[in-house]
Every structure is written in structure tokens, then in C-alpha cells.
Amino acid sequence: MTTGAAIGAVFPIFRQINEDLAMPNSSSNSPIDSLQHEDRRFPPSATFIKNRVAEPGLYGEAQENRLEFWARQARELHWHKAFSETLDWSNPPFARWFADGTLNVAYNCLDRHVLAGNGDRVALHWEGEPGDSRSISYAELTAEVKRAANVLLGLGVLPGDRVAVYLPMIPEAVISMLAIARIGAVHSVIFGGFSADSVRDRIDDADVKLVITADGGWRKGKVLPLKPTVDAALARVGNHSVSKVLVVKRGENTIEWSDARDLWWHEALANAAPEHEAQSFEAEQPLFILYTSGTTGKPKGILHTSGGYLTQVAFTHKNVFDLHPETDVYWCTADVGWVTGHSYVVYGPLANGATQVMYEGVPDAPAAGRWWKIIEKYGVTILYAAPTAIRTFMKLGREIPQASDLSSLRLLGSVGEPINPEAWVWYREVIGSGLTPIVDTWWQTETGGIMISALPGITTTKPGSAQVAIPGISIDVLTDAGEPVPTGGGGLLVVTKPWPAMLRGIWNDPDRFRKTYWSSFTGTDGAPLYFAGDGARLDDDGELWLLGRVDDVMNISGHRLSTAEIESALVSHPIVAESAVVGASDETTGQAVVAFVILRAKQLDKQTEAEASVLLRKHVAEQIGAIARPRDVIIVTELPKTRSGKIMRRLLRDAAEGRAIGDVTTLADPAVMNSIVDRLAEHRPADFNN
Ligand code: PRX
């Protein structure tokens, strides 16, 4: 039994989930369509079972002794000094895993594979968007990381110092992250699509000492400049201590240069000593900070440490993806700027000695079939991608993937947002020849590694459901009063026991860490439970269906954005008086940003309003990054508010999704919603796709 705060009051969308549960036939594009009854089952094939990596005994073993189970997984890594204590949870929510052990994360991802005789194995088959490519063996990758580590040391980077990485998907991104880890420094990778302001906020918050960037990278057939964004960010930062910027030459675009501050990566590496012996660091040595959106305008710097993180990402990468490192060619399409890129492009696969594909560009450059050509070219066996991409391909038609030979694929993964059963089945049928298992993996930036997923070769898969917690992870779904929901019920997803890859905090903000994740529910032992911010449902088999966020966080194409962040970008524009942002369900991207804006000059003609809408979409993209650009900016004259002045976003969501408007009786002026619905109707056909 647990105790809970009045979550329904805190998270109004939670009430929405319960209402939606009562009407299972709501819009087929919302995550709620996963509430429909699903009868299809796909048991593992006999051949898959024969060669499976994950043993069914893992569940029992973890059940019997969770800590010993994780200790055994941790011992698969190379420890400079063995740990004697698995978990210290004496000061929750601050966990310490394997704390008296020491290791080097990069050594685990590189040197030990070379020493084991696998130096010639390809670590990265890198494919540039324009068609150039490079295959890099473990021995070569190790050599590059050693040189890069020496460059960082030469620039005065010390253990614990923060280094920002703002790079395209090129091998140097992986090399940088591993070099930073190798010397015990902390990386903060910033997605290459973020704006100068977003880069500046992250540099400032983490007090970054050095930035690694590129002149530019290829995206959609053009060079997207990156260094100019870093220049602009650094020009604006108040008290940052960035003294050097290392620049990889990739885009060959013209850039400005500061002799005192900027260094070319290739020159620095060429001049660096080739040897570097990896020192060991404590298991709790910070490994990285990764910023993610919360419910306020300020992104949170999620902190991860070394030993526990590496243990869980290596374990899950091996068992969830059924990895046979000698024969598999694995491809995770995520950018290293997101957590999926950290855990399942860099640390998990490399810790396991996998061979993987890394691709720089977008799926439709130069044409829509690029991904499938890459799979054919490298004989990719395991593909890990996001539902938004799958739904986009579905729309374009099966002829495009069918033009390539995809017969090498034997396992497909999904991550980042709920995958609707229709997309799941298409993925299996069209991409996986109707044969491959699909693993729908639920996890978060905060959890560090996969938490809920089928295990291929063991689990009978079910379209639309993420299914069960992986061995060693304890998940529950609770009512807002903290009671476990019965099967068939919906509630809030919690993690009831600490796990090795769990976040260790929010950078510089322990109070926010406690409040955001650990203050909603308490376990019977008095320790706080981790509240994930997601709604979930338990089906009749006791399996999990994820229902999306219950807070003011949106999930656009599998990327997290907060409504508050976009609202604050909007009101930073001088023409905006007030704004309210909601995530409305979208057929392709899962959710889309819809902004309702009151302009300062209230009496504008329609033409000027349309221009304002275009201008503001651009403004948000400039302020935060293109991923945050609203799909719609609706100019309104009033927003729906309660008598105490609180904006009722739920009603705006109803309107944006074309549903009947819910209860308006608590509005100060119930007529407001009528005019908003009218505005939406006028807006849609005109500038939907601007
Ligand atoms: O709402 C859940 C959704 O993505 C959120 C985490 O976002 P982020 O930290 O950016 O990490 C994304 C990649 C791990 C979660 O709170 N989410 C992630 N995976 C799934 C999912 N929702 C449903 N099904 C999933 N498989």
C-alpha cells in the first residue's frame, strides 16, 4: 500500500485518462487508441528461441534477489576495483550503486574489446548524408578516443569538468563523448537542432568549460551551420567559463574564427600523443548531464553517473535487442543529442562490442527510401526507431521500403512514444517481413535505460503494449490515492524500487529533483516512489499500455517539450500579450504543438493575424529550435480561464483535437470557448502547413 497526493488535482490530464478509459473509441490517432481491445498475439518462433540471448530464468533470478541480480550484471563490466556494496539507499532519493567500485566507462566500451582480440571488428559503419561513408574498427575508435582524451587533458579539462558537445551525427560525436568519459569529465550533449538561446542556457546552467562543435553538418541536402550558433551562444552567455572551442571540419561552410579561442579538431588530434592509459573513477563519478523539458520553462539537467548506468544500458542492449555481437549489425536511428543516442548508440552497443550503423542525415535525403537503402547496404539485422518515423513511412506507402532488400532484419524496436497497434503491425509486416519480433521499449531520459519491454525469444508480443518490466525493474500503476489499479484499470506509472541507471539528480537543483519525481507517492517502507509523469493502463493479462504524459509535457515525434517553455518563447515576442500551448494529437508526430495567442494590438485584420501566426512560428523555432515550432498558432482574443485566473488547457486540447468541449462551468466566461472553436475552424485550411 502506498500513499498518494491528490494527483487528479495536480494533473488534470489524469482525470482525462480516466474519462477516456470510459470511452474506448475516441480518436484513433491518440495514444488512447491503444485502449482498444487487442487480440493479436505473436509468440516467438522456434528458431528465435533456439538462439535467444535472454534466458527466461532472468525473471525468477531478479525476483528472488534483485540486488544480486544487478550485481551479477555489473560484474560483466571491467572493474578496476571490484565493488563490495551493490546499492546504498540510505538517503533516498539519492541512490549510490556499486559505490566503492572503480571503473573507466570508455575502457569498457573500447580497450577491453581490443584486448579481447576484437580490435578489427567494425564499431561504426558511418554513413554521411551526401553518400560519403567510413567504417571504423574498435582498434581505430580506441586510437581516436585516446588522442582526443589527450587533447582534452592538454586543454586543461579535469575530472568533473563539464564539456558541451554540439555536433551532427558524425563519428566525432561518439569519439568526443567517450574521450570526455575517459578522463572523468562530464559531457552535456546538446542536440544540433537547438537554437543559440537553448545552447546558451545549457552552457550557463552546467558552467561548461569547453565546447566541441563542427563547422556544420549535412541535413536535408544542405549544410546546417553549427559553429555560428555556438558563437552566438557564447557571445550572449553571462558568466560562462568556456575558454576553448574545438571545431570538427564537416560542412566546409564558411565560419568566423577566433584565434584565441577556436581550435580545429583534426589539427589538435594530429598533434596529440597517441597513447593514453585509462584511469579508473568511482562508480558514482558523474558521466553526463542531459537537458530535458519539465513542466516549467527551464529545462532540467538530468544527471547520470558511471557504473550503474553502464550496467543497465549494457544489460538491456544485449537482452532486449537479442544482440549477437559477432554477427549482428545494429542500427539505432536516434541522434546522440537525445538520451536514446546516449544509451543505445554510444554506451550500450559499445559496451557490448556491437557493430552498428550511424547515419548523419534525414530519412528522406536524397529520396524517401534512404533508410531502407542503408539497411540493405550494411545488412542491418536490428533496427531501433521511433513510431513517428514508422507512421511517416506508412503514409508514404510500402512500395518505398519494398524497393530495398530488408531480409537481413531480424528484430525491430520502438521507442519514444506510444506506438499504435496499426503502426506496430505495419512495422512487423512491411519492414520485418511479417516475421520479426517487435520490442516496444518504454523509458525516459531520467531512467537512463530501458525499463519496460518485451524480451525477444521469451515474450509473446502484443501490438500497442510495451508489456512488462524488464528483469530487475519494479513498476506499478497507481490510482491518484496511491492504490495499485486493478487489471483493466488506468493510473499513474511509478517505479517502486531504485534501479542502476536511475538519474542521480537534477544539476544544481536537488529540491526540484525531490519535488518532481519523489514527492507524489511513498512506499510501505517509507521510501519515496519514482513518479514518471506518464499515465498507464494494466490490461487483463497484467501487461502495460503507456498512455502519454499526465503533466504539461508534450511528446512531439518522440521528443519532449514543455508547454511552459514554448509559452515563454511566445511571450518573449513584443507582439504577444499572452499565450497558452497544448499538445494536440497528431496522426504522424504523436502530438503537435498548438499555440493560442493573444496579440498586444487586439484589433487586427485577418491578413495581419495570418502574418502574425507565421511570424510567431518562426520566432519559436529561433528561440528554442525547429522541433518546438508550433504546428498551429491560433490568434484569439481571450483564453479560457477559471475565476482565479488559471488557464484551462484541457479545454484548449479538446478544441485543438476537434472533440466536444468538456465542462466549461468553472470558466469565468463560458462563452470564450465558442469564439476559440470558431477561430480554429477559420485557421485550419489556410496555414496548416506553413
Ligand atoms: O511519455 C513517455 C514517452 O517519452 C517520455 C520520455 O521522453 P524522453 O525522456 O525524451 O525519452 C525518450 C526516449 C526514451 C516518457 O515519459 N515514451 C518513451 N518511450 C515510450 C514512451 N511512451 C510510450 N511508449 C514508449 N515505448
CSV table of N, CA and C in Angstrom, one decimal, residues 69-83 97-98 101-113 281-284 287 305-318 346-353 500-501 504:
chain,number,residue,atom,x,y,z
A,69,PHE,N,21.0,-9.8,-8.5
A,69,PHE,CA,20.8,-9.9,-10.0
A,69,PHE,C,21.6,-8.7,-10.7
A,70,TRP,N,21.4,-7.5,-10.2
A,70,TRP,CA,22.1,-6.4,-10.8
A,70,TRP,C,23.6,-6.5,-10.5
A,71,ALA,N,24.0,-7.0,-9.4
A,71,ALA,CA,25.5,-7.1,-9.1
A,71,ALA,C,26.1,-8.1,-10.1
A,72,ARG,N,25.3,-9.1,-10.4
A,72,ARG,CA,25.9,-10.1,-11.5
A,72,ARG,C,26.0,-9.4,-12.8
A,73,GLN,N,25.0,-8.6,-13.2
A,73,GLN,CA,25.1,-7.8,-14.5
A,73,GLN,C,26.3,-6.9,-14.4
A,74,ALA,N,26.5,-6.2,-13.3
A,74,ALA,CA,27.6,-5.2,-13.2
A,74,ALA,C,28.9,-5.9,-13.4
A,75,ARG,N,29.0,-7.1,-12.9
A,75,ARG,CA,30.3,-7.9,-13.0
A,75,ARG,C,30.7,-8.3,-14.4
A,76,GLU,N,29.7,-8.1,-15.3
A,76,GLU,CA,30.0,-8.3,-16.7
A,76,GLU,C,31.0,-7.2,-17.3
A,77,LEU,N,31.0,-6.1,-16.6
A,77,LEU,CA,31.9,-5.0,-17.0
A,77,LEU,C,33.3,-5.2,-16.4
A,78,HIS,N,34.2,-4.4,-16.9
A,78,HIS,CA,35.5,-4.4,-16.3
A,78,HIS,C,35.6,-3.4,-15.2
A,79,TRP,N,35.9,-3.9,-14.0
A,79,TRP,CA,36.1,-3.0,-12.9
A,79,TRP,C,37.6,-2.9,-12.5
A,80,HIS,N,38.1,-1.7,-12.4
A,80,HIS,CA,39.5,-1.6,-11.9
A,80,HIS,C,39.6,-2.1,-10.5
A,81,LYS,N,38.5,-1.7,-9.7
A,81,LYS,CA,38.4,-2.2,-8.3
A,81,LYS,C,37.0,-2.7,-8.2
A,82,ALA,N,36.9,-4.0,-7.7
A,82,ALA,CA,35.5,-4.6,-7.6
A,82,ALA,C,34.8,-3.8,-6.5
A,83,PHE,N,33.5,-3.8,-6.6
A,83,PHE,CA,32.6,-3.2,-5.6
A,83,PHE,C,32.2,-4.2,-4.6
A,97,TRP,N,25.0,3.3,-6.4
A,97,TRP,CA,25.1,1.9,-6.9
A,97,TRP,C,26.6,1.6,-7.0
A,98,PHE,N,27.0,0.4,-6.5
A,98,PHE,CA,28.3,-0.1,-6.7
A,98,PHE,C,29.4,0.9,-6.2
A,101,GLY,N,33.2,0.6,-5.9
A,101,GLY,CA,34.0,0.0,-7.1
A,101,GLY,C,34.5,1.2,-7.9
A,102,THR,N,35.5,0.9,-8.7
A,102,THR,CA,36.0,1.9,-9.6
A,102,THR,C,36.1,1.3,-11.0
A,103,LEU,N,35.9,2.1,-12.0
A,103,LEU,CA,35.9,1.7,-13.4
A,103,LEU,C,36.2,2.8,-14.4
A,104,ASN,N,36.5,2.5,-15.6
A,104,ASN,CA,36.5,3.6,-16.6
A,104,ASN,C,35.5,3.2,-17.7
A,105,VAL,N,34.6,4.1,-17.9
A,105,VAL,CA,33.5,3.8,-18.9
A,105,VAL,C,34.0,3.6,-20.3
A,106,ALA,N,34.9,4.5,-20.7
A,106,ALA,CA,35.4,4.4,-22.1
A,106,ALA,C,36.3,3.1,-22.3
A,107,TYR,N,37.0,2.7,-21.2
A,107,TYR,CA,37.8,1.5,-21.3
A,107,TYR,C,36.8,0.3,-21.6
A,108,ASN,N,35.7,0.3,-20.9
A,108,ASN,CA,34.7,-0.7,-21.0
A,108,ASN,C,34.1,-0.8,-22.4
A,109,CYS,N,34.1,0.4,-23.1
A,109,CYS,CA,33.5,0.5,-24.4
A,109,CYS,C,34.5,0.2,-25.5
A,110,LEU,N,35.8,0.3,-25.2
A,110,LEU,CA,36.8,0.3,-26.2
A,110,LEU,C,38.0,-0.7,-25.9
A,111,ASP,N,38.9,-0.3,-25.0
A,111,ASP,CA,40.1,-1.1,-24.8
A,111,ASP,C,39.8,-2.6,-24.6
A,112,ARG,N,38.8,-2.8,-23.8
A,112,ARG,CA,38.7,-4.3,-23.4
A,112,ARG,C,38.3,-5.1,-24.6
A,113,HIS,N,37.6,-4.5,-25.6
A,113,HIS,CA,37.3,-5.3,-26.8
A,113,HIS,C,38.6,-5.5,-27.6
A,281,PHE,N,37.7,5.6,-12.2
A,281,PHE,CA,36.9,6.5,-11.4
A,281,PHE,C,35.9,5.8,-10.6
A,282,GLU,N,35.4,6.5,-9.6
A,282,GLU,CA,34.4,5.8,-8.8
A,282,GLU,C,33.2,5.6,-9.6
A,283,ALA,N,32.4,4.5,-9.2
A,283,ALA,CA,31.2,4.2,-9.9
A,283,ALA,C,30.2,5.3,-10.0
A,284,GLU,N,30.2,6.2,-8.9
A,284,GLU,CA,29.3,7.3,-8.9
A,284,GLU,C,29.9,8.6,-9.5
A,287,LEU,N,28.8,11.1,-15.2
A,287,LEU,CA,29.2,10.7,-16.6
A,287,LEU,C,28.6,11.8,-17.6
A,305,THR,N,25.4,8.9,-13.7
A,305,THR,CA,26.7,8.6,-13.2
A,305,THR,C,27.2,7.3,-14.0
A,306,SER,N,28.3,6.7,-13.5
A,306,SER,CA,29.0,5.8,-14.4
A,306,SER,C,28.6,4.3,-14.3
A,307,GLY,N,28.9,3.7,-13.1
A,307,GLY,CA,28.8,2.2,-13.0
A,307,GLY,C,27.4,1.6,-13.2
A,308,GLY,N,26.5,2.2,-12.5
A,308,GLY,CA,25.1,1.7,-12.6
A,308,GLY,C,24.5,2.0,-13.9
A,309,TYR,N,24.8,3.1,-14.5
A,309,TYR,CA,24.3,3.5,-15.8
A,309,TYR,C,24.8,2.5,-16.8
A,310,LEU,N,26.1,2.3,-16.8
A,310,LEU,CA,26.7,1.4,-17.9
A,310,LEU,C,26.2,-0.1,-17.7
A,311,THR,N,26.0,-0.5,-16.4
A,311,THR,CA,25.5,-1.8,-16.2
A,311,THR,C,24.1,-2.0,-16.8
A,312,GLN,N,23.2,-1.1,-16.6
A,312,GLN,CA,21.8,-1.3,-17.1
A,312,GLN,C,21.7,-1.1,-18.6
A,313,VAL,N,22.5,-0.1,-19.2
A,313,VAL,CA,22.4,0.0,-20.6
A,313,VAL,C,23.0,-1.1,-21.4
A,314,ALA,N,24.1,-1.7,-20.8
A,314,ALA,CA,24.7,-2.8,-21.4
A,314,ALA,C,23.8,-4.1,-21.3
A,315,PHE,N,23.2,-4.3,-20.1
A,315,PHE,CA,22.3,-5.4,-19.9
A,315,PHE,C,21.1,-5.3,-20.9
A,316,THR,N,20.5,-4.2,-20.9
A,316,THR,CA,19.3,-4.1,-21.7
A,316,THR,C,19.6,-4.1,-23.2
A,317,HIS,N,20.7,-3.5,-23.6
A,317,HIS,CA,21.0,-3.5,-25.0
A,317,HIS,C,21.2,-5.0,-25.5
A,318,LYS,N,21.9,-5.8,-24.6
A,318,LYS,CA,22.2,-7.2,-25.0
A,318,LYS,C,20.9,-8.0,-25.0
A,346,VAL,N,25.7,5.1,-28.2
A,346,VAL,CA,27.0,5.1,-27.6
A,346,VAL,C,27.3,4.0,-26.6
A,347,TYR,N,26.7,4.2,-25.4
A,347,TYR,CA,27.2,3.3,-24.3
A,347,TYR,C,26.8,1.9,-24.3
A,348,GLY,N,25.5,1.6,-24.6
A,348,GLY,CA,25.1,0.2,-24.6
A,348,GLY,C,25.8,-0.6,-25.7
A,349,PRO,N,25.6,-0.2,-26.9
A,349,PRO,CA,26.2,-1.0,-28.0
A,349,PRO,C,27.7,-1.1,-27.9
A,350,LEU,N,28.4,-0.1,-27.5
A,350,LEU,CA,29.9,-0.1,-27.5
A,350,LEU,C,30.3,-0.9,-26.3
A,351,ALA,N,29.6,-0.9,-25.2
A,351,ALA,CA,30.0,-1.7,-24.0
A,351,ALA,C,29.9,-3.2,-24.4
A,352,ASN,N,28.9,-3.5,-25.3
A,352,ASN,CA,28.7,-4.9,-25.7
A,352,ASN,C,29.5,-5.3,-27.0
A,353,GLY,N,30.4,-4.4,-27.5
A,353,GLY,CA,31.2,-4.7,-28.6
A,353,GLY,C,30.4,-4.9,-29.9
A,500,PRO,N,19.7,0.7,-11.4
A,500,PRO,CA,21.1,1.1,-11.5
A,500,PRO,C,21.3,2.4,-12.4
A,501,ALA,N,20.5,2.5,-13.5
A,501,ALA,CA,20.7,3.7,-14.4
A,501,ALA,C,19.9,4.9,-14.0
A,504,ARG,N,20.6,10.6,-11.0
A,504,ARG,CA,21.1,10.8,-9.6
A,504,ARG,C,20.7,12.2,-9.1
